[in-house]
CSV table of C-alpha atoms and ligand atoms in Angstrom, one decimal:
chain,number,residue,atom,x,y,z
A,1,UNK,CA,-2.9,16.8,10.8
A,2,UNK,CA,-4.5,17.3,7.5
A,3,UNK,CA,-8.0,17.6,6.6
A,4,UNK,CA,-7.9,14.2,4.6
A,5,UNK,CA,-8.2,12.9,8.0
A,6,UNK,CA,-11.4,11.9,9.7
A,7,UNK,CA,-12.4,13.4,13.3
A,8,UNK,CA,-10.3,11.6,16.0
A,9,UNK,CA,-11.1,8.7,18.1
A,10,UNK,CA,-9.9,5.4,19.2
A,11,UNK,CA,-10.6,2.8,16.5
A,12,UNK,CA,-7.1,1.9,16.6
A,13,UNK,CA,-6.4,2.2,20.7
A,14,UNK,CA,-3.5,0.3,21.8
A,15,UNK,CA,-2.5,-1.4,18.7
A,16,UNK,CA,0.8,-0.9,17.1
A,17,UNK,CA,1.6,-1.1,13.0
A,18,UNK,CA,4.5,-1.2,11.2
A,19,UNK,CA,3.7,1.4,7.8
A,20,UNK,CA,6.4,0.5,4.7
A,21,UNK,CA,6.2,3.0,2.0
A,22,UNK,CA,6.2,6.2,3.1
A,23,UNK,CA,8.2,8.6,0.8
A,24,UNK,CA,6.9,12.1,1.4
A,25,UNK,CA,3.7,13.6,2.3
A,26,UNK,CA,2.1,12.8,-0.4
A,27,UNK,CA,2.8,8.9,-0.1
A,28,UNK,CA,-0.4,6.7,0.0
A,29,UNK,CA,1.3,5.2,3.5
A,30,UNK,CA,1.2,8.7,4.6
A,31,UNK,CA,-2.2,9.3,4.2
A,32,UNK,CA,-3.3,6.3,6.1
A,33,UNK,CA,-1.0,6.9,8.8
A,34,UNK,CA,-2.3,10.1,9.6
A,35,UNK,CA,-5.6,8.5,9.7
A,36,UNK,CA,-4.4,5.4,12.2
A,37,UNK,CA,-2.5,7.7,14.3
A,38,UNK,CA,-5.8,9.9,14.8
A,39,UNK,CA,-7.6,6.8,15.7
A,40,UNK,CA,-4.6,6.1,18.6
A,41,UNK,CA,-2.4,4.2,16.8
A,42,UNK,CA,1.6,3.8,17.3
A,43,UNK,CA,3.4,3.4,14.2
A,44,UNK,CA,6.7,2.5,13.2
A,45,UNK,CA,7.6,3.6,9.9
A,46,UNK,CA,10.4,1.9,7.9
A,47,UNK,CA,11.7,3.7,5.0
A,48,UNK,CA,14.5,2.2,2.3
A,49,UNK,CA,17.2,4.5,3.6
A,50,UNK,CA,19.9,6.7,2.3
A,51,UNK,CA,18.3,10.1,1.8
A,52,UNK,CA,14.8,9.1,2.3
A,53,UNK,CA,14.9,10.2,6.0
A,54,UNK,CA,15.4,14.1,5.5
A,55,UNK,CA,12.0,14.1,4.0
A,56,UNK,CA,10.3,11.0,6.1
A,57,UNK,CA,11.8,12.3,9.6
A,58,UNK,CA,9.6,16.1,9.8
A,59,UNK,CA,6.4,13.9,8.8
A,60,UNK,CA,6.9,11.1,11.2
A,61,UNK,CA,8.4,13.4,14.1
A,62,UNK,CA,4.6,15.4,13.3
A,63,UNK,CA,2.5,13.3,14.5
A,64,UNK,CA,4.1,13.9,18.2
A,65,UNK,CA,5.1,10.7,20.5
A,66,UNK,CA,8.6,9.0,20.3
A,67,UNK,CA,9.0,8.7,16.3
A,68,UNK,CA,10.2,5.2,15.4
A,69,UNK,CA,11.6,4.9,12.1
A,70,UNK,CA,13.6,1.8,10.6
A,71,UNK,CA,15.2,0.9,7.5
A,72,UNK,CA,14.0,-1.8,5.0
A,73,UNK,CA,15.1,-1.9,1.5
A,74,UNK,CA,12.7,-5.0,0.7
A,75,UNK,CA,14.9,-6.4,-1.6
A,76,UNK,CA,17.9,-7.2,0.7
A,77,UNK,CA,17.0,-10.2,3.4
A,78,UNK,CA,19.5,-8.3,6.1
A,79,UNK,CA,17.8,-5.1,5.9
A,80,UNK,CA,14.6,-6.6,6.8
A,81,UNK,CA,16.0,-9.1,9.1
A,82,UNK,CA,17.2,-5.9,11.1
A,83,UNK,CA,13.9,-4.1,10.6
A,84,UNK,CA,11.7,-6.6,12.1
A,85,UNK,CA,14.2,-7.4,14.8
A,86,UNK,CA,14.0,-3.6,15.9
A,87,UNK,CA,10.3,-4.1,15.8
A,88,UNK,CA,10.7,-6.9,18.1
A,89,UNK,CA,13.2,-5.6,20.1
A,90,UNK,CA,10.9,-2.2,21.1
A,91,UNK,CA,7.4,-3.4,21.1
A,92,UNK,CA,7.9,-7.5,21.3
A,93,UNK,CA,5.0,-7.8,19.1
A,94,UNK,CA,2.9,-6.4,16.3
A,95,UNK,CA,-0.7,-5.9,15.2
A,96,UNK,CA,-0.8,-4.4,11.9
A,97,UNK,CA,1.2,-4.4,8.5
A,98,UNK,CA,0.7,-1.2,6.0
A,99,UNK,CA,2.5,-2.4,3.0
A,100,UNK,CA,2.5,0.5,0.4
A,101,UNK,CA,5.5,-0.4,-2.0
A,102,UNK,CA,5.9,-1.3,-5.2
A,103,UNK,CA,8.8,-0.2,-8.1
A,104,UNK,CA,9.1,-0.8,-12.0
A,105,UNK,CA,11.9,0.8,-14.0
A,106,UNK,CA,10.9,3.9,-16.0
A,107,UNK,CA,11.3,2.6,-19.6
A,108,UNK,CA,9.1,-1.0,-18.6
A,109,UNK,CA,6.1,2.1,-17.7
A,110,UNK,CA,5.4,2.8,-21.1
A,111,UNK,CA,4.5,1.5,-24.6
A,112,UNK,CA,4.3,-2.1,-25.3
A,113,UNK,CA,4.6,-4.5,-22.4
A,114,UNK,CA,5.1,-6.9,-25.3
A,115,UNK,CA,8.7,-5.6,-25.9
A,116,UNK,CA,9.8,-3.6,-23.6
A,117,UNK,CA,9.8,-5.8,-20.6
A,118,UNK,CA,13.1,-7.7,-19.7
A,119,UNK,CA,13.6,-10.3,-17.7
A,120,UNK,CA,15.8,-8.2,-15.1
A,121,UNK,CA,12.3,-6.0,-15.0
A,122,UNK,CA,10.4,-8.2,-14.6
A,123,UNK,CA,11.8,-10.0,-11.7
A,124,UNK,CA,12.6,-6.1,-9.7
A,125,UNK,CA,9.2,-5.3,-10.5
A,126,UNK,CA,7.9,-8.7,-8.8
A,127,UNK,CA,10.3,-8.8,-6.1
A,128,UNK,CA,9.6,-5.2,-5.3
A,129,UNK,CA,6.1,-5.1,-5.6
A,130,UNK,CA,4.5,-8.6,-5.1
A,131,UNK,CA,7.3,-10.4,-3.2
A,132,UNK,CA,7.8,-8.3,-0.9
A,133,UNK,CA,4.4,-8.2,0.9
A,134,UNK,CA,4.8,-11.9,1.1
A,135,UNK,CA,8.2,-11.7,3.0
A,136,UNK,CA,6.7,-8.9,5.3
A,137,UNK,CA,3.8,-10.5,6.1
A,138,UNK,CA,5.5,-13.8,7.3
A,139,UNK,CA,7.8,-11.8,9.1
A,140,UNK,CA,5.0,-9.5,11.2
A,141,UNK,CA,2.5,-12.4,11.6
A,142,UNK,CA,5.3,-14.1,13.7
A,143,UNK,CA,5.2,-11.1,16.1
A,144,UNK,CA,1.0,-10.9,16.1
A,145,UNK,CA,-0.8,-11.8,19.2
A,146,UNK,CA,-3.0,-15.2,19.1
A,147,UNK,CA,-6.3,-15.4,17.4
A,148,UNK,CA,-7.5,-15.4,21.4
A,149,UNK,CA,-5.5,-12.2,22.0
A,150,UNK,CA,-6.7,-10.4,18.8
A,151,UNK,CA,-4.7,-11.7,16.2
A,152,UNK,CA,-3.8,-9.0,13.9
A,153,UNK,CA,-4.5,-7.6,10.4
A,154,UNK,CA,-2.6,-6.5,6.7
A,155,UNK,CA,-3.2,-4.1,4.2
A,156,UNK,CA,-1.4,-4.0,0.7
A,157,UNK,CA,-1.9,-1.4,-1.9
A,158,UNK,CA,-2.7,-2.7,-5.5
A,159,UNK,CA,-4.4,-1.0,-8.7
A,160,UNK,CA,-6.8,-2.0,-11.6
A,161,UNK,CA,-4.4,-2.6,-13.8
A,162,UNK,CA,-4.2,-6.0,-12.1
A,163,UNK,CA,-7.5,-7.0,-13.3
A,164,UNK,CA,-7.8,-5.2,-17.0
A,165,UNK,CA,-5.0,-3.8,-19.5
A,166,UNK,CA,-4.2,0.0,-18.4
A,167,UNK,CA,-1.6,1.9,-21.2
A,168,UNK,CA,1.7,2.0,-19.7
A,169,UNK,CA,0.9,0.5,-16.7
A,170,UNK,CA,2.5,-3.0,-17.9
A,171,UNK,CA,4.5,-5.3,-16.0
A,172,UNK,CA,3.9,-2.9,-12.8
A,173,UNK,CA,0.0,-4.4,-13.7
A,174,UNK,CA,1.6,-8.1,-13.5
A,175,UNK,CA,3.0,-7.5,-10.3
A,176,UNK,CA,-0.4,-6.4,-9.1
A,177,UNK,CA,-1.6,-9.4,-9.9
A,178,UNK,CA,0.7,-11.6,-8.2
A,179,UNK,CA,0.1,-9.2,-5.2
A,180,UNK,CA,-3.1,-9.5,-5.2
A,181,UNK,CA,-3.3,-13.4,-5.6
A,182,UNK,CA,-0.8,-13.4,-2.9
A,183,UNK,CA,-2.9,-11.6,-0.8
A,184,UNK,CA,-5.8,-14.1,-0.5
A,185,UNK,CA,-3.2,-16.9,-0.1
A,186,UNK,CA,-1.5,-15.0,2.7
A,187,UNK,CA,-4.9,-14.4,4.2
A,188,UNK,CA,-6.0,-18.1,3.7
A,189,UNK,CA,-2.7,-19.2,5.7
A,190,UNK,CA,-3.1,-16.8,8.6
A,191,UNK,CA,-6.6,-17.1,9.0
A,192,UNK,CA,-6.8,-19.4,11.5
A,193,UNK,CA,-4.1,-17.4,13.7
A,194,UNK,CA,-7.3,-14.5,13.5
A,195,UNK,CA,-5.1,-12.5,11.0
A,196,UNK,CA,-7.1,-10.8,8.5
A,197,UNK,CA,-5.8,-10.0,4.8
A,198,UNK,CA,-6.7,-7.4,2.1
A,199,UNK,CA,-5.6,-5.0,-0.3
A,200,UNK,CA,-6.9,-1.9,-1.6
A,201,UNK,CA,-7.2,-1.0,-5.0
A,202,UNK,CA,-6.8,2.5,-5.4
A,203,UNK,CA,-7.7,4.9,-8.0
A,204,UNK,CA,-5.1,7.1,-9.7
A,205,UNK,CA,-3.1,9.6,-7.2
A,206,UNK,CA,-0.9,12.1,-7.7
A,207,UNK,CA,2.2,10.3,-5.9
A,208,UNK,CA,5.7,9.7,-6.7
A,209,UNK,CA,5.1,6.1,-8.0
A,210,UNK,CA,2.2,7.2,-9.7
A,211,UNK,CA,4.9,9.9,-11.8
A,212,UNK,CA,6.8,7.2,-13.0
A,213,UNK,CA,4.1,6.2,-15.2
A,214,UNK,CA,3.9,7.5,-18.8
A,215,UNK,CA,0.9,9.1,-19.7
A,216,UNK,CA,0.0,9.1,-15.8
A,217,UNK,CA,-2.1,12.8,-16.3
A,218,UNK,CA,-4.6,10.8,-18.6
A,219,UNK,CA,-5.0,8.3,-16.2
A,220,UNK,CA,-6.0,10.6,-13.5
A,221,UNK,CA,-8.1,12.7,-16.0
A,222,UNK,CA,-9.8,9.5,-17.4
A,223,UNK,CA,-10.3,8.0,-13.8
A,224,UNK,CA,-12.0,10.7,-12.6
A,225,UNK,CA,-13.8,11.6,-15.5
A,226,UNK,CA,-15.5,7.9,-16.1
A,227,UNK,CA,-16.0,7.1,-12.6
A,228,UNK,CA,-19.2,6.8,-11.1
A,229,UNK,CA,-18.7,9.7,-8.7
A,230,UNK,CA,-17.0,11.4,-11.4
A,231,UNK,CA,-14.3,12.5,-9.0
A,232,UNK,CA,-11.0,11.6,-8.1
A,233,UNK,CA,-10.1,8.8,-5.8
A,234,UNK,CA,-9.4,11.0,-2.5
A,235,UNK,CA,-6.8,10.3,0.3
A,236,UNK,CA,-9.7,10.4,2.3
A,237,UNK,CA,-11.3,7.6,1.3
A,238,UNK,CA,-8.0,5.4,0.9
A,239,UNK,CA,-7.3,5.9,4.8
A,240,UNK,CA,-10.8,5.3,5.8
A,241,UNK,CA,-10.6,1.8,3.7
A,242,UNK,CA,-7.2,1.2,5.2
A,243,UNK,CA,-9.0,1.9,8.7
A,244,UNK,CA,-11.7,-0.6,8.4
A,245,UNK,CA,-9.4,-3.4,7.5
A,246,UNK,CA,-7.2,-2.7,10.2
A,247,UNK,CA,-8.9,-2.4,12.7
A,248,UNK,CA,-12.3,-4.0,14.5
A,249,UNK,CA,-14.8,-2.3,12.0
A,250,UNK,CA,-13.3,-5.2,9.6
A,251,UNK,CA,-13.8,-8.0,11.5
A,252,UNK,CA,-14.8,-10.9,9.4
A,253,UNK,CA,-13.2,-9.3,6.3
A,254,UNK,CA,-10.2,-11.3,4.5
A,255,UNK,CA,-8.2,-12.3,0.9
A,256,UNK,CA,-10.5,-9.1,-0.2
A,257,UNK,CA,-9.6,-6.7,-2.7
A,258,UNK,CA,-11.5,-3.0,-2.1
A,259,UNK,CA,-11.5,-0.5,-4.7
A,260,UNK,CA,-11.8,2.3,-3.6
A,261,UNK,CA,-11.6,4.5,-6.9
A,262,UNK,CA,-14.9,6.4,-7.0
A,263,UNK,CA,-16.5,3.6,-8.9
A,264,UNK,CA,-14.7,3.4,-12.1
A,265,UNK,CA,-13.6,-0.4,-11.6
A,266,UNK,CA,-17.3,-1.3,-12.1
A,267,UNK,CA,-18.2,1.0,-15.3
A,268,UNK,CA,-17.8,-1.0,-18.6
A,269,UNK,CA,-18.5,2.0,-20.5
A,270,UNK,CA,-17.9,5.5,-20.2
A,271,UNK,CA,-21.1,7.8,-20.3
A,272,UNK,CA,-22.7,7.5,-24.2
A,273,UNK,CA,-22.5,11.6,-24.5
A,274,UNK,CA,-18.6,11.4,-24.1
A,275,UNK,CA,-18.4,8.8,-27.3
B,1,NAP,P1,5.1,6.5,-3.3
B,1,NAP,O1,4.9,7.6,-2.4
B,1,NAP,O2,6.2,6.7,-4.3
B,1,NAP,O3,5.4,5.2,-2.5
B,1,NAP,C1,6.1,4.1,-3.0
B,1,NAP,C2,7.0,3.6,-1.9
B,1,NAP,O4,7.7,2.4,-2.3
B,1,NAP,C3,8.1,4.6,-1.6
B,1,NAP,O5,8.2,4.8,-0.3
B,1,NAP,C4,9.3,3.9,-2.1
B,1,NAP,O6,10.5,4.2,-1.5
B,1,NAP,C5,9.0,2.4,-1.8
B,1,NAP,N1,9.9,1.5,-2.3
B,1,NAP,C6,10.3,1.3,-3.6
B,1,NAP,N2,11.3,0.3,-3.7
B,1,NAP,C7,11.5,0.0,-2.4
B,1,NAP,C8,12.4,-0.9,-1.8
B,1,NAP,N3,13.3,-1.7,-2.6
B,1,NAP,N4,12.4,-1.1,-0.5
B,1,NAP,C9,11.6,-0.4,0.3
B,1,NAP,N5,10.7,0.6,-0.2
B,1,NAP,C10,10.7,0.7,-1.5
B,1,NAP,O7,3.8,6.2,-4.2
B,1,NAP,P2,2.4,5.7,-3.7
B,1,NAP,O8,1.5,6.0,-4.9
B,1,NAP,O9,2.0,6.2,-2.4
B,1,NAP,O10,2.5,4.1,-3.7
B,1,NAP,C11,2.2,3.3,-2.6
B,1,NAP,C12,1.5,2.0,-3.1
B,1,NAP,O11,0.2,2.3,-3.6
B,1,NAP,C13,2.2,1.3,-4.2
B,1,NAP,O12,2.1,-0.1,-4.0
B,1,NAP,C14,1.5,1.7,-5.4
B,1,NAP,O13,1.6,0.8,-6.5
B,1,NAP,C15,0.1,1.7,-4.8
B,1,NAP,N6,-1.0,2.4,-5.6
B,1,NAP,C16,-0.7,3.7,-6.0
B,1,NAP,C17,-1.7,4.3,-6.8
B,1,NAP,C18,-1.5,5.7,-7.3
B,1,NAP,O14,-2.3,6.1,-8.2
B,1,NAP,N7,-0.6,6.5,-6.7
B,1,NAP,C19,-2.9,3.7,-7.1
B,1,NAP,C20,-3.1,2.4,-6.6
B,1,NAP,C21,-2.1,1.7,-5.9
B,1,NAP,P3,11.6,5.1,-2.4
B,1,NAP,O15,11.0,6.4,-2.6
B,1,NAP,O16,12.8,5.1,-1.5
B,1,NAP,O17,11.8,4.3,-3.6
């Protein structure tokens, strides 16, 4: 287990989540995995297939138990039919969602948003990043116990530049706002079944998705340098988040966005002596 995970216990005792988006150890998903599976979680953890499982299987088959791993490519309404089936088919039911996933081509990461964003682009970026939590959520809350029985709880990963304009970050920052709105509509249509929904808006991390980015080293350097903190975000805190949505620490919490990004969301300008 690594040390970006807090002490065990059993927060998350006898509830089982599906986790989408784990694509090494570095993965967001990852990190609050560990973190659920200290608390006594079972996870399954669907990856998009092909190669993905050398490097998902050693980290999954880590955390000891029977390791339950599915494919989804998000995009393709058989693959997640077949997912959610094998969901069904193993457990009969579901009580938490982990949607980490979200993908924009290479050259619509960089320069003007304006120009360089196609309408092919556009649409992967939304259907990757934004449409896809809406399909998985509908899918797992029909497998979520009744409001009486517990009802159940989501978590989607989202980022500032859903809120203000971050270089580069372009349509990907579009998406994240469509995931984001979608969020409080998902959790405003489940609410009364007692399912809870909220995203997290991380601060920059030093992930695969987050390399796609141009100019992604400044926007670690600048998030930690003008947050509040004046650190960077830490996995750490991102699981712990993750932790009290999911589980009974978040009661009463829904359609919420939490940033957890060591404050910088919330400073309008960065410290006078750096100007
Ligand atoms: P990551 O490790 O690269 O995870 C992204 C995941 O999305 C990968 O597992 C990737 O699988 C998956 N994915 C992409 N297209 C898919 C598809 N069609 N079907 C199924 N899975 C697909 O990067 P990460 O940073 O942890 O990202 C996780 C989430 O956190 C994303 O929503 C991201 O936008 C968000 N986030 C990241 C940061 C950051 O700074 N890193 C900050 C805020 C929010 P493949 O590898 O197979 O493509």
């Amino acid at each position: 287990m690594s040390d970006t995970v807090f002490p065990a216990g059993t927060l998350m005792k006898g509830k089982r989540g599906l986790v989408m988006g784990v694509a090494n150890k570095n993965s967001i998903a990852w990190g609050i995995a560990q973190q659920l599976s200290a608390q006594g979680a079972e996870l399954a953890f669907s990856y998009q297939g092909g190669e993905l499982e050398k490097r998902v299987r050693p980290l999954v088959e880590s955390l000891g138990g029977d390791p339950f791993m599915v494919t989804a490519d998000v995009t393709d309404d058989a693959s997640m039919d077949a997912c959610f089936e094998a969901i069904k088919d193993k457990w009969g039911g579901l009580d938490f969602l982990v949607h980490a996933i979200a993908f924009a081509g290479k050259d619509e990461l960089k320069g003007s948003f304006t120009h360089n964003t196609t309408r092919e682009g556009f649409k992967r970026a939304m259907d990757i990043s934004a449409f896809s939590f809406v399909d998985a959520a509908k899918r797992a809350s029909a497998l979520m116990p009744s409001k009486e029985d517990g009802g159940g709880a989501m978590v989607s990963m989202t980022y500032l530049g859903a809120e203000r304009v971050v270089p580069n970050y372009n349509v990907m920052g579009v998406a994240k706002a469509a995931l984001e709105a979608s969020t409080r509509y998902i959790a405003r249509d489940l609410g009364p079944a007692g399912i809870r929904v909220n995203a997290i808006s991380a601060g920059p991390m030093r992930t695969l998705a987050m390399a796609g980015i141009a100019g992604g080293k400044t926007l670690m350097k600048t998030g930690k340098d003008w947050s509040m903190l004046k650190e960077d975000t830490t996995m750490e805190g991102v699981a712990g988040a993750a932790l009290y949505l999911l589980s009974d620490l978040g009661k009463s919490c829904t359609g919420e966005v939490l940033h957890v990004d060591a404050g910088f969301h919330a400073v309008g300008v960065p410290d006078i002596d750096e100007l």
